[in-house]
Each structure stands twice: as structure tokens, then as C-alpha cells.
PDB file of C-alpha atoms in Angstrom:
ATOM      1  CA  MET A 203       8.331  -9.731 -34.498  1.00 43.00           C
ATOM      2  CA  SER A 204       5.673  -9.392 -31.996  1.00 47.00           C
ATOM      3  CA  ALA A 205       4.402 -13.004 -30.760  1.00 47.00           C
ATOM      4  CA  LYS A 206       0.883 -11.955 -31.620  1.00 52.00           C
ATOM      5  CA  LYS A 207       1.041 -11.354 -35.637  1.00 54.00           C
ATOM      6  CA  PRO A 208       0.848 -14.838 -37.079  1.00 52.00           C
ATOM      7  CA  ILE A 209      -2.265 -15.428 -35.079  1.00 52.00           C
ATOM      8  CA  ARG A 210      -3.961 -12.215 -36.075  1.00 58.00           C
ATOM      9  CA  GLN A 211      -2.443 -13.360 -39.705  1.00 55.00           C
ATOM     10  CA  ILE A 212      -4.399 -16.859 -39.340  1.00 51.00           C
ATOM     11  CA  LYS A 213      -7.682 -15.138 -38.125  1.00 54.00           C
ATOM     12  CA  ARG A 214      -7.606 -12.557 -41.143  1.00 59.00           C
ATOM     13  CA  LEU A 215      -7.290 -15.576 -43.668  1.00 51.00           C
ATOM     14  CA  GLY A 216      -9.811 -17.924 -41.829  1.00 54.00           C
ATOM     15  CA  LYS A 217     -12.409 -14.661 -42.360  1.00 55.00           C
ATOM     16  CA  LYS A 218     -11.590 -15.244 -46.325  1.00 53.00           C
ATOM     17  CA  THR A 219     -12.720 -18.692 -45.780  1.00 50.00           C
ATOM     18  CA  LYS A 220     -16.099 -17.839 -45.123  1.00 51.00           C
ATOM     19  CA  ALA A 221     -16.540 -16.428 -48.573  1.00 51.00           C
ATOM     20  CA  PRO A 222     -18.666 -18.841 -50.899  1.00 54.00           C
ATOM     21  CA  PHE A 223     -17.077 -20.657 -53.524  1.00 49.00           C
ATOM     22  CA  PRO A 224     -17.110 -23.951 -55.121  1.00 56.00           C
ATOM     23  CA  THR A 225     -16.498 -27.102 -52.387  1.00 69.00           C
ATOM     24  CA  LYS A 226     -13.268 -28.386 -54.444  1.00 64.00           C
ATOM     25  CA  GLU A 227     -11.673 -24.937 -54.702  1.00 68.00           C
ATOM     26  CA  ALA A 228     -12.196 -24.739 -50.810  1.00 69.00           C
ATOM     27  CA  PHE A 229     -10.595 -27.858 -50.390  1.00 66.00           C
ATOM     28  CA  VAL A 230      -7.744 -27.172 -52.213  1.00 66.00           C
ATOM     29  CA  PHE A 231      -7.452 -23.579 -50.803  1.00 71.00           C
ATOM     30  CA  LEU A 232      -7.604 -24.856 -47.161  1.00 75.00           C
ATOM     31  CA  SER A 233      -5.143 -27.544 -48.069  1.00 69.00           C
ATOM     32  CA  PHE A 234      -2.582 -25.088 -49.049  1.00 66.00           C
ATOM     33  CA  LEU A 235      -3.607 -22.820 -46.103  1.00 74.00           C
ATOM     34  CA  ILE A 236      -2.564 -25.400 -43.707  1.00 74.00           C
ATOM     35  CA  PHE A 237       0.314 -26.486 -45.648  1.00 61.00           C
ATOM     36  CA  SER A 238       1.914 -22.866 -45.982  1.00 69.00           C
ATOM     37  CA  THR A 239       0.966 -22.124 -42.022  1.00 69.00           C
ATOM     38  CA  LEU A 240       2.847 -25.223 -41.103  1.00 61.00           C
ATOM     39  CA  LEU A 241       5.827 -24.363 -43.218  1.00 55.00           C
ATOM     40  CA  TRP A 242       5.423 -20.839 -42.014  1.00 60.00           C
ATOM     41  CA  PHE A 243       5.707 -22.583 -37.880  1.00 58.00           C
ATOM     42  CA  LEU A 244       8.560 -24.766 -38.926  1.00 53.00           C
ATOM     43  CA  TYR A 245      10.338 -21.782 -39.834  1.00 55.00           C
ATOM     44  CA  LYS A 246       9.514 -19.744 -37.085  1.00 56.00           C
ATOM     45  CA  VAL A 247      10.446 -22.267 -34.586  1.00 54.00           C
ATOM     46  CA  SER A 248      13.794 -22.598 -36.280  1.00 55.00           C
ATOM     47  CA  HIS A 249      14.854 -19.064 -35.711  1.00 57.00           C
ATOM     48  CA  VAL A 250      15.406 -16.848 -32.545  1.00 59.00           C
ATOM     49  CA  GLN A 251      12.672 -14.485 -32.333  1.00 69.00           C
ATOM     50  CA  GLU A 252      12.203 -11.388 -30.850  1.00 71.00           C
ATOM     51  CA  LEU A 253       9.166 -11.414 -28.157  1.00 75.00           C
ATOM     52  CA  LYS A 254       7.478  -8.628 -25.895  1.00 77.00           C
ATOM     53  CA  VAL A 255       5.741 -10.070 -22.367  1.00 78.00           C
ATOM     54  CA  LYS A 256       4.211  -8.334 -19.599  1.00 82.00           C
ATOM     55  CA  VAL A 257       5.302  -9.144 -16.164  1.00 84.00           C
ATOM     56  CA  PRO A 258       3.254  -8.213 -12.843  1.00 88.00           C
ATOM     57  CA  ILE A 259       4.940  -6.640 -10.167  1.00 90.00           C
ATOM     58  CA  GLU A 260       4.294  -7.337  -6.293  1.00 91.00           C
ATOM     59  CA  TYR A 261       4.989  -4.659  -3.953  1.00 92.00           C
ATOM     60  CA  VAL A 262       6.055  -5.494  -0.432  1.00 92.00           C
ATOM     61  CA  GLY A 263       7.420  -3.498   2.521  1.00 91.00           C
ATOM     62  CA  ILE A 264       5.076  -0.480   2.393  1.00 90.00           C
ATOM     63  CA  PRO A 265       4.893   1.015   5.854  1.00 90.00           C
ATOM     64  CA  ASN A 266       1.597   1.844   7.118  1.00 88.00           C
ATOM     65  CA  ASN A 267       2.575   5.939   7.910  1.00 88.00           C
ATOM     66  CA  VAL A 268       3.175   6.192   4.357  1.00 89.00           C
ATOM     67  CA  GLU A 269       0.608   7.358   1.902  1.00 89.00           C
ATOM     68  CA  LEU A 270       1.383   6.853  -1.683  1.00 89.00           C
ATOM     69  CA  VAL A 271       0.473   9.740  -4.434  1.00 89.00           C
ATOM     70  CA  GLY A 272      -1.140   8.136  -7.522  1.00 86.00           C
ATOM     71  CA  LYS A 273      -1.242   4.608  -8.414  1.00 88.00           C
ATOM     72  CA  LEU A 274       2.159   2.114  -8.559  1.00 88.00           C
ATOM     73  CA  PRO A 275       3.081   0.845 -11.797  1.00 89.00           C
ATOM     74  CA  LYS A 276       1.589  -2.542 -12.138  1.00 90.00           C
ATOM     75  CA  THR A 277       3.596  -4.417 -14.851  1.00 88.00           C
ATOM     76  CA  LEU A 278       6.740  -3.969 -16.300  1.00 86.00           C
ATOM     77  CA  THR A 279       7.323  -4.638 -20.423  1.00 85.00           C
ATOM     78  CA  VAL A 280       9.924  -6.871 -20.762  1.00 81.00           C
ATOM     79  CA  GLN A 281      11.430  -7.461 -24.475  1.00 78.00           C
ATOM     80  CA  PHE A 282      14.022 -10.099 -25.030  1.00 73.00           C
ATOM     81  CA  LYS A 283      15.015 -12.905 -27.669  1.00 73.00           C
ATOM     82  CA  ASP A 284      14.491 -16.539 -27.646  1.00 67.00           C
ATOM     83  CA  LYS A 285      13.900 -19.262 -29.974  1.00 65.00           C
ATOM     84  CA  GLY A 286      10.877 -20.067 -31.900  1.00 59.00           C
ATOM     85  CA  SER A 287      10.301 -23.018 -30.050  1.00 57.00           C
ATOM     86  CA  ALA A 288       9.659 -21.076 -26.889  1.00 62.00           C
ATOM     87  CA  LEU A 289       7.069 -18.809 -28.689  1.00 63.00           C
ATOM     88  CA  PHE A 290       3.901 -20.831 -27.740  1.00 60.00           C
ATOM     89  CA  THR A 291       4.717 -21.031 -23.844  1.00 64.00           C
ATOM     90  CA  TYR A 292       5.134 -17.033 -23.769  1.00 61.00           C
ATOM     91  CA  ILE A 293       1.710 -16.659 -26.054  1.00 58.00           C
ATOM     92  CA  LEU A 294      -0.157 -18.802 -23.947  1.00 58.00           C
ATOM     93  CA  LYS A 295       0.936 -17.460 -20.605  1.00 60.00           C
ATOM     94  CA  GLN A 296       0.063 -13.664 -22.050  1.00 57.00           C
ATOM     95  CA  GLU A 297       1.960 -12.229 -18.562  1.00 61.00           C
ATOM     96  CA  LEU A 298       4.911 -14.098 -16.871  1.00 71.00           C
ATOM     97  CA  PRO A 299       4.482 -14.757 -13.026  1.00 78.00           C
ATOM     98  CA  PRO A 300       4.978 -11.658 -10.753  1.00 84.00           C
ATOM     99  CA  PHE A 301       7.866 -10.585  -9.567  1.00 83.00           C
ATOM    100  CA  LYS A 302       8.657  -8.562  -5.770  1.00 87.00           C
ATOM    101  CA  VAL A 303       9.804  -5.376  -5.854  1.00 90.00           C
ATOM    102  CA  ASP A 304      11.065  -4.717  -1.600  1.00 90.00           C
ATOM    103  CA  LEU A 305      10.448  -1.296  -0.548  1.00 91.00           C
ATOM    104  CA  THR A 306      11.734  -1.742   2.968  1.00 90.00           C
ATOM    105  CA  GLY A 307      14.019   1.007   4.356  1.00 87.00           C
ATOM    106  CA  GLN A 308      13.124   3.340   0.810  1.00 88.00           C
ATOM    107  CA  PHE A 309      11.011   5.741   2.545  1.00 88.00           C
ATOM    108  CA  LYS A 310      13.029   8.152   4.230  1.00 82.00           C
ATOM    109  CA  GLY A 311      10.892  11.626   4.336  1.00 71.00           C
ATOM    110  CA  THR A 312      11.972  12.905   0.841  1.00 71.00           C
ATOM    111  CA  GLY A 313       8.570  11.967  -0.677  1.00 86.00           C
ATOM    112  CA  ARG A 314       9.998  10.328  -3.880  1.00 89.00           C
ATOM    113  CA  ILE A 315      11.599   7.188  -4.968  1.00 90.00           C
ATOM    114  CA  SER A 316      13.602   6.105  -7.884  1.00 90.00           C
ATOM    115  CA  LEU A 317      14.093   2.432  -8.496  1.00 89.00           C
ATOM    116  CA  PRO A 318      15.983   1.254 -11.659  1.00 90.00           C
ATOM    117  CA  THR A 319      14.470  -1.708 -13.490  1.00 87.00           C
ATOM    118  CA  SER A 320      17.582  -2.913 -14.447  1.00 85.00           C
ATOM    119  CA  LYS A 321      18.662  -4.039 -10.804  1.00 84.00           C
ATOM    120  CA  TYR A 322      15.419  -6.749 -11.328  1.00 82.00           C
ATOM    121  CA  GLU A 323      16.702  -8.470 -14.464  1.00 80.00           C
ATOM    122  CA  GLY A 324      18.008 -11.476 -12.429  1.00 76.00           C
ATOM    123  CA  GLN A 325      14.581 -11.939 -11.065  1.00 78.00           C
ATOM    124  CA  ILE A 326      12.696 -11.444 -14.170  1.00 76.00           C
ATOM    125  CA  PHE A 327      15.510 -13.740 -16.049  1.00 73.00           C
ATOM    126  CA  ASN A 328      14.527 -16.453 -13.875  1.00 71.00           C
ATOM    127  CA  LYS A 329      11.232 -16.805 -14.864  1.00 70.00           C
ATOM    128  CA  LEU A 330      12.362 -16.739 -18.534  1.00 70.00           C
ATOM    129  CA  LYS A 331      13.222 -19.828 -20.339  1.00 65.00           C
ATOM    130  CA  PRO A 332      17.213 -20.486 -20.060  1.00 65.00           C
ATOM    131  CA  THR A 333      17.628 -19.920 -23.852  1.00 65.00           C
ATOM    132  CA  ALA A 334      16.094 -16.127 -23.508  1.00 68.00           C
ATOM    133  CA  THR A 335      18.777 -13.735 -24.303  1.00 67.00           C
ATOM    134  CA  GLN A 336      19.317 -10.019 -24.476  1.00 66.00           C
ATOM    135  CA  ILE A 337      16.440  -8.455 -21.994  1.00 74.00           C
ATOM    136  CA  HIS A 338      15.231  -4.762 -22.043  1.00 78.00           C
ATOM    137  CA  ILE A 339      13.048  -3.792 -19.335  1.00 80.00           C
ATOM    138  CA  ALA A 340      10.345  -0.615 -19.902  1.00 85.00           C
ATOM    139  CA  PRO A 341      10.095   1.812 -18.188  1.00 88.00           C
ATOM    140  CA  ASP A 342      13.626   2.112 -16.975  1.00 88.00           C
ATOM    141  CA  SER A 343      12.947   3.070 -13.819  1.00 90.00           C
ATOM    142  CA  LEU A 344       9.946   3.305 -11.201  1.00 91.00           C
ATOM    143  CA  ILE A 345       9.240   6.426  -9.790  1.00 91.00           C
ATOM    144  CA  ILE A 346       6.998   6.442  -6.434  1.00 91.00           C
ATOM    145  CA  HIS A 347       5.835   9.396  -4.692  1.00 91.00           C
ATOM    146  CA  TYR A 348       4.476   9.470  -1.102  1.00 91.00           C
ATOM    147  CA  TYR A 349       4.248  11.287   1.985  1.00 89.00           C
ATOM    148  CA  SER A 350       4.736  10.607   5.640  1.00 88.00           C
ATOM    149  CA  LEU A 351       1.412  10.210   7.991  1.00 91.00           C
ATOM    150  CA  TYR A 352       0.856  11.306  11.675  1.00 92.00           C
ATOM    151  CA  LYS A 353      -0.035   8.326  13.990  1.00 93.00           C
ATOM    152  CA  LYS A 354      -2.474   7.876  17.097  1.00 95.00           C
ATOM    153  CA  ILE A 355      -3.633   5.336  19.213  1.00 96.00           C
ATOM    154  CA  VAL A 356      -7.437   4.698  19.689  1.00 96.00           C
ATOM    155  CA  PRO A 357      -9.347   2.274  21.452  1.00 97.00           C
ATOM    156  CA  VAL A 358     -11.115  -0.813  19.460  1.00 97.00           C
ATOM    157  CA  ARG A 359     -14.514  -1.636  19.870  1.00 96.00           C
ATOM    158  CA  PHE A 360     -16.990  -4.667  18.602  1.00 96.00           C
ATOM    159  CA  TYR A 361     -19.592  -3.725  16.373  1.00 96.00           C
ATOM    160  CA  GLY A 362     -22.700  -6.043  15.935  1.00 95.00           C
ATOM    161  CA  SER A 363     -24.329  -8.699  18.160  1.00 94.00           C
ATOM    162  CA  ILE A 364     -23.390 -12.578  19.397  1.00 94.00           C
ATOM    163  CA  GLN A 365     -26.926 -14.265  20.072  1.00 94.00           C
ATOM    164  CA  PRO A 366     -26.538 -17.509  22.240  1.00 92.00           C
ATOM    165  CA  ALA A 367     -28.639 -20.687  20.676  1.00 93.00           C
ATOM    166  CA  GLN A 368     -31.295 -21.787  23.488  1.00 90.00           C
ATOM    167  CA  GLN A 369     -30.346 -22.862  26.907  1.00 89.00           C
ATOM    168  CA  PHE A 370     -26.718 -21.254  26.294  1.00 91.00           C
ATOM    169  CA  ILE A 371     -25.674 -17.789  27.628  1.00 86.00           C
ATOM    170  CA  LEU A 372     -22.994 -15.295  27.149  1.00 86.00           C
ATOM    171  CA  THR A 373     -20.780 -14.668  29.759  1.00 81.00           C
ATOM    172  CA  HIS A 374     -18.372 -11.614  30.786  1.00 78.00           C
ATOM    173  CA  GLY A 375     -19.581  -9.789  27.694  1.00 83.00           C
ATOM    174  CA  ILE A 376     -17.315  -9.513  24.530  1.00 92.00           C
ATOM    175  CA  SER A 377     -14.051  -8.321  24.049  1.00 94.00           C
ATOM    176  CA  VAL A 378     -11.653  -7.333  21.380  1.00 96.00           C
ATOM    177  CA  SER A 379      -7.899  -7.991  21.244  1.00 96.00           C
ATOM    178  CA  PRO A 380      -5.809  -5.839  21.157  1.00 96.00           C
ATOM    179  CA  ALA A 381      -8.178  -3.252  22.441  1.00 96.00           C
ATOM    180  CA  PHE A 382      -6.153  -0.086  21.159  1.00 97.00           C
ATOM    181  CA  LEU A 383      -4.551  -0.059  17.838  1.00 95.00           C
ATOM    182  CA  GLU A 384      -1.842   2.568  16.464  1.00 95.00           C
ATOM    183  CA  VAL A 385      -3.744   4.045  13.680  1.00 96.00           C
ATOM    184  CA  TYR A 386      -1.649   6.909  10.654  1.00 95.00           C
ATOM    185  CA  GLY A 387      -3.555   9.203   8.817  1.00 92.00           C
ATOM    186  CA  ASN A 388      -3.287  13.218   7.990  1.00 91.00           C
ATOM    187  CA  LYS A 389      -3.896  15.405  11.207  1.00 91.00           C
ATOM    188  CA  GLN A 390      -7.394  16.404  10.163  1.00 91.00           C
ATOM    189  CA  ASN A 391      -8.501  12.951   9.958  1.00 92.00           C
ATOM    190  CA  LEU A 392      -6.807  11.619  13.086  1.00 93.00           C
ATOM    191  CA  ASP A 393      -8.468  14.373  15.371  1.00 93.00           C
ATOM    192  CA  THR A 394     -12.112  13.183  14.502  1.00 93.00           C
ATOM    193  CA  LEU A 395     -11.127   9.642  14.795  1.00 94.00           C
ATOM    194  CA  LYS A 396     -12.548   8.329  18.353  1.00 95.00           C
ATOM    195  CA  ILE A 397     -13.071   4.470  18.018  1.00 96.00           C
ATOM    196  CA  ILE A 398     -12.182   1.726  15.477  1.00 96.00           C
ATOM    197  CA  TYR A 399     -15.084  -0.533  15.243  1.00 97.00           C
ATOM    198  CA  THR A 400     -15.055  -4.013  13.835  1.00 96.00           C
ATOM    199  CA  GLU A 401     -16.833  -5.024  10.489  1.00 96.00           C
ATOM    200  CA  PRO A 402     -20.630  -5.428  11.481  1.00 95.00           C
ATOM    201  CA  ILE A 403     -20.502  -9.251  12.903  1.00 94.00           C
ATOM    202  CA  HIS A 404     -23.671 -10.942  13.460  1.00 95.00           C
ATOM    203  CA  LEU A 405     -23.876 -14.569  14.941  1.00 95.00           C
ATOM    204  CA  LYS A 406     -26.934 -16.450  15.911  1.00 94.00           C
ATOM    205  CA  ASP A 407     -27.466 -19.392  17.778  1.00 94.00           C
ATOM    206  CA  VAL A 408     -24.095 -19.594  18.970  1.00 94.00           C
ATOM    207  CA  LYS A 409     -23.264 -22.936  21.161  1.00 92.00           C
ATOM    208  CA  ASP A 410     -19.665 -22.833  21.699  1.00 92.00           C
ATOM    209  CA  SER A 411     -17.217 -19.594  23.032  1.00 92.00           C
ATOM    210  CA  VAL A 412     -16.355 -17.457  19.990  1.00 94.00           C
ATOM    211  CA  ASN A 413     -12.677 -16.770  19.713  1.00 95.00           C
ATOM    212  CA  SER A 414     -11.719 -15.702  15.883  1.00 95.00           C
ATOM    213  CA  ASP A 415     -10.159 -12.894  14.016  1.00 96.00           C
ATOM    214  CA  PHE A 416     -12.433 -10.493  12.257  1.00 96.00           C
ATOM    215  CA  TYR A 417     -11.527  -7.573   9.811  1.00 97.00           C
ATOM    216  CA  LEU A 418     -11.816  -3.893  11.052  1.00 97.00           C
ATOM    217  CA  LYS A 419     -13.705  -1.083   9.411  1.00 95.00           C
ATOM    218  CA  VAL A 420     -11.276   1.157   7.831  1.00 93.00           C
ATOM    219  CA  PRO A 421     -12.294   5.021   7.892  1.00 92.00           C
ATOM    220  CA  ARG A 422     -11.647   6.656   4.460  1.00 89.00           C
ATOM    221  CA  GLY A 423      -7.897   8.110   4.486  1.00 88.00           C
ATOM    222  CA  ILE A 424      -6.735   6.218   7.538  1.00 93.00           C
ATOM    223  CA  HIS A 425      -4.204   3.491   7.601  1.00 92.00           C
ATOM    224  CA  LEU A 426      -4.287   0.687  10.379  1.00 94.00           C
ATOM    225  CA  SER A 427      -1.580  -1.149  11.999  1.00 92.00           C
ATOM    226  CA  GLN A 428      -3.280  -4.289  11.403  1.00 94.00           C
ATOM    227  CA  PRO A 429      -6.400  -5.443   9.632  1.00 94.00           C
ATOM    228  CA  LYS A 430      -7.850  -7.657  11.784  1.00 96.00           C
ATOM    229  CA  VAL A 431      -8.489  -7.999  15.489  1.00 97.00           C
ATOM    230  CA  ARG A 432      -9.403 -11.531  17.837  1.00 97.00           C
ATOM    231  CA  VAL A 433     -12.638 -11.291  19.172  1.00 97.00           C
ATOM    232  CA  HIS A 434     -13.767 -13.520  22.444  1.00 96.00           C
ATOM    233  CA  ALA A 435     -17.012 -14.266  23.552  1.00 94.00           C
ATOM    234  CA  ALA A 436     -17.642 -16.988  26.108  1.00 90.00           C
ATOM    235  CA  VAL A 437     -20.662 -18.698  25.390  1.00 92.00           C
ATOM    236  CA  GLU A 438     -21.999 -21.995  27.583  1.00 90.00           C
ATOM    237  CA  PRO A 439     -24.892 -23.749  28.678  1.00 92.00           C
ATOM    238  CA  PHE A 440     -26.538 -22.144  31.904  1.00 87.00           C
ATOM    239  CA  THR A 441     -28.302 -23.743  34.849  1.00 86.00           C
ATOM    240  CA  GLU A 442     -30.311 -22.380  37.644  1.00 86.00           C
ATOM    241  CA  LYS A 443     -29.216 -21.443  41.050  1.00 88.00           C
ATOM    242  CA  THR A 444     -30.961 -20.663  44.336  1.00 91.00           C
ATOM    243  CA  LEU A 445     -29.274 -18.894  47.065  1.00 91.00           C
ATOM    244  CA  GLU A 446     -30.803 -17.813  50.286  1.00 92.00           C
ATOM    245  CA  VAL A 447     -29.562 -14.425  50.951  1.00 93.00           C
ATOM    246  CA  PRO A 448     -29.958 -12.166  54.309  1.00 94.00           C
ATOM    247  CA  VAL A 449     -31.630  -8.951  53.954  1.00 93.00           C
ATOM    248  CA  THR A 450     -29.485  -5.784  55.016  1.00 92.00           C
ATOM    249  CA  SER A 451     -30.220  -1.850  54.671  1.00 91.00           C
ATOM    250  CA  ILE A 452     -28.209   0.686  52.915  1.00 91.00           C
ATOM    251  CA  ASN A 453     -28.526   4.481  53.779  1.00 91.00           C
ATOM    252  CA  LEU A 454     -30.107   3.741  57.168  1.00 90.00           C
ATOM    253  CA  PRO A 455     -29.534   6.397  59.876  1.00 89.00           C
ATOM    254  CA  ASP A 456     -27.568   5.754  62.640  1.00 87.00           C
ATOM    255  CA  GLN A 457     -30.678   6.312  65.365  1.00 89.00           C
ATOM    256  CA  TYR A 458     -32.461   3.258  63.499  1.00 88.00           C
ATOM    257  CA  LEU A 459     -32.691  -0.154  63.251  1.00 88.00           C
ATOM    258  CA  LEU A 460     -34.602  -2.078  60.454  1.00 87.00           C
ATOM    259  CA  ARG A 461     -36.488  -5.571  60.939  1.00 88.00           C
ATOM    260  CA  THR A 462     -37.476  -7.157  57.620  1.00 89.00           C
ATOM    261  CA  PHE A 463     -39.887 -10.076  57.732  1.00 91.00           C
ATOM    262  CA  PRO A 464     -38.908 -12.194  56.270  1.00 93.00           C
ATOM    263  CA  ALA A 465     -35.231 -11.624  57.362  1.00 92.00           C
ATOM    264  CA  THR A 466     -34.041 -13.612  54.052  1.00 93.00           C
ATOM    265  CA  VAL A 467     -34.995 -13.720  50.886  1.00 94.00           C
ATOM    266  CA  LYS A 468     -34.046 -16.116  48.018  1.00 94.00           C
ATOM    267  CA  VAL A 469     -32.512 -15.083  44.540  1.00 91.00           C
ATOM    268  CA  ILE A 470     -32.782 -17.052  41.752  1.00 89.00           C
ATOM    269  CA  CYS A 471     -29.837 -17.081  39.403  1.00 85.00           C
ATOM    270  CA  LEU A 472     -28.931 -18.193  35.993  1.00 82.00           C
ATOM    271  CA  VAL A 473     -25.280 -18.896  35.461  1.00 82.00           C
ATOM    272  CA  GLY A 474     -22.883 -20.606  33.457  1.00 83.00           C
ATOM    273  CA  VAL A 475     -22.448 -24.206  34.447  1.00 85.00           C
ATOM    274  CA  SER A 476     -18.580 -23.593  34.635  1.00 82.00           C
ATOM    275  CA  HIS A 477     -19.433 -20.955  37.577  1.00 80.00           C
ATOM    276  CA  PHE A 478     -22.369 -22.541  39.184  1.00 83.00           C
ATOM    277  CA  LYS A 479     -19.914 -23.595  42.474  1.00 83.00           C
ATOM    278  CA  SER A 480     -18.131 -20.162  42.321  1.00 81.00           C
ATOM    279  CA  LEU A 481     -21.480 -17.893  42.789  1.00 83.00           C
ATOM    280  CA  THR A 482     -22.120 -18.189  46.594  1.00 85.00           C
ATOM    281  CA  SER A 483     -24.589 -16.150  48.759  1.00 85.00           C
ATOM    282  CA  GLU A 484     -21.548 -14.057  50.197  1.00 86.00           C
ATOM    283  CA  SER A 485     -21.073 -12.434  46.715  1.00 84.00           C
ATOM    284  CA  ILE A 486     -24.599 -11.268  46.702  1.00 89.00           C
ATOM    285  CA  GLN A 487     -26.363  -8.451  49.044  1.00 90.00           C
ATOM    286  CA  ALA A 488     -30.135  -8.155  48.911  1.00 92.00           C
ATOM    287  CA  VAL A 489     -30.691  -4.489  50.331  1.00 93.00           C
ATOM    288  CA  VAL A 490     -33.929  -2.328  51.430  1.00 92.00           C
ATOM    289  CA  ASN A 491     -32.702   1.462  50.807  1.00 91.00           C
ATOM    290  CA  TYR A 492     -34.053   3.835  53.198  1.00 89.00           C
ATOM    291  CA  ASN A 493     -34.153   6.420  51.315  1.00 87.00           C
ATOM    292  CA  THR A 494     -36.796   4.676  49.153  1.00 84.00           C
ATOM    293  CA  LEU A 495     -39.052   4.249  51.936  1.00 82.00           C
ATOM    294  CA  SER A 496     -42.770   5.814  51.895  1.00 67.00           C
ATOM    295  CA  ARG A 497     -43.541   5.260  55.557  1.00 58.00           C
ATOM    296  CA  ILE A 498     -41.527   5.697  58.666  1.00 51.00           C
ATOM    297  CA  ASN A 499     -42.784   3.065  60.640  1.00 49.00           C
ATOM    298  CA  ALA A 500     -44.095   0.264  58.766  1.00 59.00           C
ATOM    299  CA  GLY A 501     -44.652  -0.860  55.474  1.00 79.00           C
ATOM    300  CA  LYS A 502     -43.470  -2.637  52.354  1.00 85.00           C
ATOM    301  CA  ALA A 503     -39.830  -2.356  51.477  1.00 89.00           C
ATOM    302  CA  LYS A 504     -38.760  -3.330  47.651  1.00 90.00           C
ATOM    303  CA  ILE A 505     -35.580  -5.690  47.530  1.00 92.00           C
ATOM    304  CA  GLN A 506     -32.599  -4.541  45.420  1.00 91.00           C
ATOM    305  CA  VAL A 507     -30.079  -6.870  44.807  1.00 90.00           C
ATOM    306  CA  PHE A 508     -26.203  -6.182  44.145  1.00 88.00           C
ATOM    307  CA  SER A 509     -23.583  -8.601  42.850  1.00 82.00           C
ATOM    308  CA  THR A 510     -19.635  -8.866  43.246  1.00 77.00           C
ATOM    309  CA  SER A 511     -19.530 -11.591  41.013  1.00 74.00           C
ATOM    310  CA  SER A 512     -19.217 -11.556  37.066  1.00 68.00           C
ATOM    311  CA  ASP A 513     -20.575 -15.034  36.966  1.00 67.00           C
ATOM    312  CA  LEU A 514     -24.250 -13.961  37.903  1.00 70.00           C
ATOM    313  CA  ILE A 515     -26.083 -13.008  34.325  1.00 68.00           C
ATOM    314  CA  ARG A 516     -29.585 -12.649  35.404  1.00 78.00           C
ATOM    315  CA  TYR A 517     -31.581 -12.955  38.681  1.00 85.00           C
ATOM    316  CA  HIS A 518     -35.309 -12.833  40.282  1.00 88.00           C
ATOM    317  CA  VAL A 519     -35.814 -12.197  43.914  1.00 91.00           C
ATOM    318  CA  SER A 520     -38.657 -13.866  45.640  1.00 91.00           C
ATOM    319  CA  PRO A 521     -40.419 -11.966  47.606  1.00 93.00           C
ATOM    320  CA  GLU A 522     -39.727  -8.827  45.607  1.00 90.00           C
ATOM    321  CA  THR A 523     -40.882  -7.350  48.879  1.00 90.00           C
ATOM    322  CA  VAL A 524     -40.892  -7.272  52.351  1.00 91.00           C
ATOM    323  CA  ASP A 525     -42.406  -6.218  55.418  1.00 89.00           C
ATOM    324  CA  PHE A 526     -40.222  -3.623  57.546  1.00 88.00           C
ATOM    325  CA  LEU A 527     -40.418  -2.198  60.756  1.00 85.00           C
ATOM    326  CA  LEU A 528     -38.074   0.727  61.997  1.00 84.00           C
ATOM    327  CA  GLU A 529     -37.164   0.845  65.461  1.00 85.00           C
ATOM    328  CA  ILE A 530     -35.283   3.814  67.531  1.00 84.00           C
ATOM    329  CA  LYS A 531     -32.456   2.587  69.270  1.00 80.00           C
ATOM    330  CA  LYS A 532     -31.998   2.784  72.681  1.00 72.00           C
TER     331      LYS A 532
END
């Protein structure tokens, strides 16, 4: 007998009580109904009952290079006998806690796995009360169809923006780790896949370095070797530093000598406070490019700044132009 049958009977009798009849007769009727229901429960709890419950399945050990065909069975139906006193426990639970089906090592290229459910009786029995007996599981086998996928290694890129708060600066850019991932899919999908991006990330008013895991955006038909990557962005307060840098020249023919007035310029830099001391004038060049000069003998030349240091974030040069004079070497 199904454990839900007595509840349906009570609901059906309860509907009948809504019919209009004299109050005294209603009281007598309800008294007998409660008394008979009590007797019925006492009878049931004193006898062994046959019950059916659903047991959810939790699958583990499915590799990334496998694509399942169709949906995996989500539950098993377990039929067993137990004392009536356990009836209410199973009715209230509706479903037992899930049990694990470990598929590690089962995918060997045949495209089909058949697992007899009887091998899981021990796991399921442990979730029942000790008084349960004569267990039967349906269906008798779990059938899983699959096919193997191709593999490819692709770069991972950050997608979004990180905006530092006022008086803070983002140094050294934004990096992800790992920078490359193994991905799996059919050949056609992998041939068109060039980059894997993070889910859109937009952070504002950031006052501290970011070092957190974020999910990746998974293209349709693609499996990833891992769902997240670590995103790192160094954020710190910035300060201003002024460096006196000599003016040099580039692309200057050997027969010429270039003189500038003034001979040095000031480069006003924005730099993170942790790199203030390491940024020096030796890591910055202020140059005049001969190829951009508009006059051969004298005139104004624009200063170009180059830096070999990644610590320099932004800069301003003063003056932006200098007077120059070209002389022929003797």
C-alpha cells in the first residue's frame, strides 16, 4: 500500500464534512471520524507496510572530455518494507538524501555505460531506518550514452573594467591565472574558438588590490578544464614625482650635432607609492626625433618621452617643446 493513500482518504472525508447538516449530527460525525482515523493509524503503525520513495542521484567523476547524450536519470524508485511507525518519517521526507554514483574510470571510448542499480543497495540501506527490509530498486540499471571530445589549449582574457577610486591608481595592468586553459568540444567548435573570456567584471571605486576568483564565460558546446580563474590587479594610492631628464636625440645623421635649449626637461610622473623610490631619471628618456624636425637649422622641437620602467603610469613633460640648433660636425 502506498504511504500517501491514507492522506488521500482523509482529504476525501474532509470534503464531505463541508456539506450542510445539523450541528449536533456534525459533531457526532466528526467524533466518529476522528476516532476511526485514530484506530486506523494505530492499526497501521502496528503492522509492516510496503513503501515507495524517491532517492536522488548525485553523479561524480564525469571528465571534461566527455559529452553526455541525453539527460542522466535524476532519481531511483526504492520499494521496501518497514514498520508502520516509520510511515510518517518517509511521508514527511518525500525523498531520501541523495547517494553518489561515481563514474571515475567508466568512460573508455565505447560510448555506453550500464550500471546495475543493485550495487547501490548498501548506500541506500544506510539512508533507511534499521527496520527496513526487502529492498527493490527501479530501474534495475543506469544506462549512460556519451561520446569523447577533442582538446585544445586557448588563452584566457579578462573582460570588463576595474576603476580605482580617487587618488588611487591601477599598476601593471590586469592579469589572469592561469593564462591558458584546456578546453574540450567537437572539432568544428574548437576550430572557431580563439579566446576564453571571464564573465563581465565591472568594479568601481577600488581602493585595494584585486586578487579573486571569477567565473569564465563558457561558449555553447565547450567544456572547460576549470570553471574559474584568478584575476589580479594591483591598486594602490599614487603620488607625483618630478624628474630632471637630459634631452637626447634619435635618428640623427652622423654629420650633425644637436643642441637643445634648455638641455634638460622636467618629467612630472604619476607613480604608485610603492614604486616612488625605484622610479629614477635613468629609466626615462626625453628625446628629439630628427625625422620630425620641420627646419634644418633652428626652430622648435617636440619632446617625446620613453620609459623602460613599468612603474610609470602617466606623465607630463615641461616644457613640451625646446629650441634646437643643428651643427655640422667638424
